């Protein structure tokens, strides 16, 4: 599988490490009234999606950037690759 890095262009999968669901970037608010339940769900409950999914990847053997890769889990087709910092900024709007 080839990941098209936003800065470095196409890179082989072997340069990256899969770090999980990109939803992990959306950490719960520890001050909320439901913080205990929210953090339990955040830490222990995971989805196993069928189809399009946003994943967090780390470019370990490269520039050490964090990427959010939108990938179809059935076909392995990569639809979009973006820097995690851009994904977080976009989600917070």
N, CA and C of each residue as an Amber inpcrd file, in Angstrom:
protein
   279
   0.8490000  -1.1600000   0.0000000   0.0000000   0.0000000   0.0000000
   0.9060000   1.2380000   0.0000000   0.5370000   2.2400000  -0.7400000
   1.2750000   3.4930000  -0.8510000   0.4570000   4.6010000  -0.1920000
   1.1080000   5.3620000   0.6850000   0.4780000   6.5130000   1.3300000
   1.0810000   7.7660000   0.7110000   0.2360000   8.6150000   0.1590000
   0.6840000   9.8370000  -0.5000000   0.8270000  10.9530000   0.5500000
   2.0310000  11.0700000   1.0940000   2.3190000  12.0440000   2.1490000
   2.1220000  13.4600000   1.6080000   1.4400000  14.3500000   2.3700000
   1.1750000  15.7000000   1.8800000   2.4260000  16.5050000   1.5360000
   3.5410000  16.2630000   2.2350000   4.7790000  16.9920000   1.9660000
   5.7680000  16.2050000   1.1140000   5.8480000  14.8960000   1.3380000
   6.9120000  14.0820000   0.7510000   6.4880000  13.2480000  -0.4500000
   5.2140000  13.2460000  -0.7740000   4.7350000  12.4630000  -1.9120000
   4.5170000  11.0040000  -1.5550000   4.3970000  10.1430000  -2.5640000
   4.0970000   8.7210000  -2.3380000   5.1820000   8.0180000  -1.5200000
   4.7520000   7.3140000  -0.4830000   5.6550000   6.5710000   0.3900000
   5.0850000   5.1820000   0.6410000   5.9820000   4.2080000   0.7750000
   5.5810000   2.8310000   1.0330000   5.0560000   2.6900000   2.4600000
   4.1230000   1.8070000   2.6420000   3.5040000   1.5380000   3.9380000
   4.5330000   1.1910000   5.0140000   5.6480000   0.5710000   4.6280000
   6.6540000   0.1350000   5.5990000   7.2940000   1.2990000   6.3600000
   7.1460000   2.5260000   5.8740000   7.6880000   3.7020000   6.5650000
   6.7800000   4.1780000   7.6960000   5.5640000   3.6530000   7.7720000
   4.5480000   4.1510000   8.6970000   4.1790000   3.1160000   9.7490000
   3.6260000   3.6240000  10.8410000   3.0820000   2.7720000  11.8920000
   1.6290000   3.1760000  12.1080000   0.7370000   2.1930000  12.0770000
  -0.6820000   2.4350000  12.3130000  -0.8900000   2.6870000  13.8020000
  -1.5980000   3.7670000  14.1360000  -1.7940000   4.1230000  15.5430000
  -3.2480000   4.0940000  15.9830000  -4.1620000   3.7010000  15.1070000
  -5.5460000   3.5510000  15.5310000  -6.5060000   4.5130000  14.8550000
  -7.6780000   4.5560000  15.4290000  -8.7690000   5.3730000  14.9250000
  -8.4480000   6.8540000  15.1120000  -8.6620000   7.6640000  14.1050000
  -8.3970000   9.1000000  14.1950000  -9.3160000   9.7870000  15.1990000
 -10.3860000   9.1280000  15.6080000 -11.2670000   9.6880000  16.6340000
 -10.5260000   9.8720000  17.9560000  -9.3830000   9.1810000  18.1260000
  -8.5930000   9.3340000  19.3430000  -8.0670000  10.7510000  19.4970000
  -8.0300000  11.5000000  18.4170000  -7.5930000  12.8950000  18.4790000
  -8.6380000  13.7850000  19.1470000  -9.8580000  13.2900000  19.2540000
 -10.9530000  14.0580000  19.8670000 -11.1270000  13.6140000  21.3180000
 -10.2170000  14.0430000  22.1540000 -10.2300000  13.6600000  23.5630000
 -11.4020000  14.3230000  24.2910000 -12.0650000  13.5830000  25.1930000
 -13.1980000  14.1570000  25.9310000 -12.7600000  15.2860000  26.8730000
 -13.7090000  16.1190000  27.2180000 -13.4770000  17.2000000  28.1560000
 -13.5060000  16.6270000  29.5750000 -12.3900000  16.7290000  30.2860000
 -12.3170000  16.1470000  31.6320000 -13.1240000  16.9310000  32.6620000
 -13.6140000  18.1030000  32.2880000 -14.4110000  18.9060000  33.2170000
 -15.9210000  18.6810000  33.0700000 -16.3270000  17.9050000  32.0780000
 -17.7610000  17.7080000  31.8590000 -18.3610000  16.8300000  32.9570000
 -19.6600000  16.9210000  33.1160000 -20.3630000  16.1330000  34.1330000
 -20.3280000  14.6390000  33.8170000 -20.1580000  14.3000000  32.5490000
 -20.1240000  12.8880000  32.1360000 -18.6960000  12.4310000  31.8230000
 -17.6990000  13.1050000  32.4040000 -16.2980000  12.8240000  32.0850000
 -15.9170000  11.3650000  32.3340000 -16.3630000  10.7730000  33.4270000
 -15.9830000   9.3950000  33.7390000 -16.4670000   8.4360000  32.6520000
 -17.7230000   8.5510000  32.2710000 -18.2560000   7.7000000  31.2070000
 -17.5870000   8.0120000  29.8680000 -17.3960000   9.3000000  29.5810000
 -16.7820000   9.7080000  28.3110000 -15.3730000   9.1370000  28.1740000
 -14.5860000   9.2030000  29.2530000 -13.2240000   8.6740000  29.1820000
 -13.2120000   7.1510000  29.1300000 -14.1480000   6.5100000  29.8020000
 -14.2500000   5.0520000  29.6940000 -14.4870000   4.6590000  28.2410000
 -15.4520000   5.2990000  27.6170000 -15.7690000   5.0020000  26.2200000
 -14.5780000   5.3270000  25.3070000 -13.9200000   6.4510000  25.5650000
 -12.7690000   6.8910000  24.7780000 -11.6210000   5.8750000  24.8470000
 -11.3800000   5.3270000  26.0360000 -10.2520000   4.4210000  26.2200000
 -10.5280000   2.9790000  25.8280000 -11.7630000   2.5070000  26.0350000
 -12.0180000   1.0790000  25.9160000 -12.9460000   0.6480000  24.7840000
 -13.7650000   1.5380000  24.2720000 -14.7180000   1.1360000  23.2480000
 -14.2080000   1.5380000  21.8700000 -14.0750000   0.5660000  20.9870000
 -13.5750000   0.8220000  19.6430000 -14.5490000   0.2760000  18.6080000
 -14.6140000   0.9690000  17.4930000 -15.4360000   0.5180000  16.3730000
 -14.5640000  -0.3410000  15.4550000 -15.1790000  -1.2230000  14.7270000
 -14.4920000  -2.0040000  13.7050000 -15.2300000  -1.7200000  12.3990000
 -14.9310000  -0.5830000  11.7850000 -15.7410000  -0.1220000  10.6520000
 -15.5700000  -0.9630000   9.3970000 -16.6170000  -1.0010000   8.6390000
 -16.6450000  -1.6640000   7.3440000 -16.8280000  -0.5550000   6.3190000
 -15.8110000  -0.3160000   5.5200000 -15.9040000   0.7590000   4.5350000
 -14.9720000   1.9020000   4.8780000 -15.4010000   3.1110000   4.5660000
 -14.5520000   4.2830000   4.7450000 -14.3190000   4.5880000   6.2210000
 -13.0510000   4.8660000   6.5420000 -12.6560000   5.0490000   7.9300000
 -11.4600000   5.9910000   8.0070000 -11.4160000   6.8670000   9.0210000
 -10.2740000   7.7610000   9.2280000  -9.3330000   7.1190000  10.2450000
  -8.0650000   6.9730000   9.8360000  -7.0730000   6.2990000  10.6680000
  -5.9030000   7.2300000  10.9600000  -5.2590000   6.9980000  12.0830000
  -4.0970000   7.7660000  12.4930000  -2.8360000   6.9530000  12.1810000
  -1.9160000   7.5600000  11.4270000  -0.6650000   6.9100000  11.0470000
   0.5010000   7.8100000  11.4280000   1.6190000   7.1840000  11.8510000
   2.8250000   7.9060000  12.2420000   3.9340000   7.5750000  11.2540000
   4.5870000   8.5940000  10.7020000   5.6590000   8.4000000   9.7140000
   6.9800000   8.1700000  10.4610000   7.1190000   6.9800000  11.0090000
   8.2460000   6.6430000  11.8730000   9.5870000   6.6620000  11.1320000
   9.6220000   6.1160000   9.9400000  10.8630000   6.0510000   9.1650000
  10.8780000   7.1510000   8.1110000  10.6430000   8.3610000   8.5550000
  10.5850000   9.4970000   7.6510000  10.6770000  10.7800000   8.4430000
   9.7490000  11.6840000   8.2310000   9.8000000  12.9860000   8.8940000
   9.1010000  13.0010000  10.2520000   8.6330000  11.8510000  10.7050000
   7.9750000  11.6750000  12.0040000   6.7090000  12.5080000  12.1610000
   6.0170000  12.6780000  11.0790000   4.7570000  13.4140000  11.1120000
   3.6090000  12.4580000  11.4270000   2.5200000  13.0410000  11.9020000
   1.2900000  12.3050000  12.1660000   0.3110000  12.6190000  11.0440000
  -0.3070000  11.5710000  10.4960000  -1.2330000  11.7360000   9.3860000
  -2.5860000  11.1290000   9.7150000  -3.6230000  11.7060000   9.1410000
  -4.9490000  11.1020000   9.1640000  -5.2080000  10.6010000   7.7510000
  -5.3660000   9.2950000   7.6390000  -5.5750000   8.6430000   6.3490000
  -7.0140000   8.1650000   6.2810000  -7.7480000   8.6250000   5.2790000
  -9.1090000   8.1380000   5.0520000  -8.9950000   6.9730000   4.0860000
  -9.3360000   5.7630000   4.5920000  -9.1180000   4.5350000   3.8310000
 -10.3720000   3.6720000   3.8670000 -10.6430000   3.0010000   2.7620000
 -11.7240000   2.0290000   2.7100000 -11.1760000   0.7150000   3.2510000
 -11.7390000   0.2210000   4.3530000 -11.2260000  -0.9850000   4.9940000
 -11.5290000  -2.2620000   4.2050000 -12.3850000  -2.1640000   3.2250000
 -12.7200000  -3.3280000   2.4030000 -11.7530000  -3.4460000   1.2250000
 -11.5250000  -2.3260000   0.5400000 -10.7050000  -2.3410000  -0.6760000
  -9.2720000  -1.8470000  -0.4440000  -8.9890000  -1.2850000   0.7240000
  -7.7130000  -0.6460000   1.0590000  -7.4200000   0.5900000   0.2230000
  -8.4000000   1.0840000  -0.5100000  -8.2150000   2.3010000  -1.2980000
  -8.1030000   3.4960000  -0.3580000  -7.0700000   4.3120000  -0.5640000
  -6.8780000   5.5130000   0.2310000  -7.5360000   6.6720000  -0.4920000
  -8.4840000   7.2970000   0.1860000  -9.2400000   8.4030000  -0.4170000
  -8.5800000   9.7490000  -0.1610000  -7.9900000   9.9260000   1.0390000
  -7.4100000  11.2120000   1.3880000  -6.3430000  11.0160000   2.4670000
  -5.3050000  11.8540000   2.4020000  -4.2630000  11.8780000   3.4260000
  -4.0680000  13.3310000   3.8270000  -4.1240000  13.5980000   5.1310000
  -3.9280000  14.9600000   5.6140000  -3.0910000  14.9300000   6.8870000
  -2.4330000  16.0320000   7.1680000  -1.6660000  16.1380000   8.4020000
  -2.6390000  16.1550000   9.5790000  -2.2740000  15.4760000  10.6580000
  -3.1520000  15.4010000  11.8220000  -3.4400000  16.7870000  12.3880000
  -2.4470000  17.6790000  12.3650000  -2.6710000  19.0250000  12.9050000
  -3.7260000  19.7710000  12.1000000  -3.7710000  19.5420000  10.7900000
  -4.7910000  20.1720000   9.9560000  -6.1630000  19.5620000  10.2160000
  -6.1880000  18.2570000  10.4340000  -7.4410000  17.5540000  10.7370000
  -8.0320000  18.0610000  12.0550000  -7.1860000  18.2430000  13.0580000
  -7.6420000  18.7250000  14.3620000  -8.1800000  20.1500000  14.2300000
  -7.4470000  20.9860000  13.5080000  -7.8780000  22.3770000  13.3300000
  -9.2140000  22.4460000  12.5940000  -9.3910000  21.5850000  11.6050000
 -10.6400000  21.5520000  10.8330000 -11.8070000  21.0710000  11.6930000
 -11.5620000  20.0890000  12.5370000 -12.6090000  19.5310000  13.3850000
 -13.0340000  20.4980000  14.4920000 -12.1200000  21.3630000  14.9320000
 -12.4440000  22.2800000  16.0180000 -13.2220000  23.5080000  15.5550000
 -13.4180000  23.6490000  14.2560000 -14.1920000  24.7870000  13.7440000
 -15.6670000  24.5680000  13.8890000
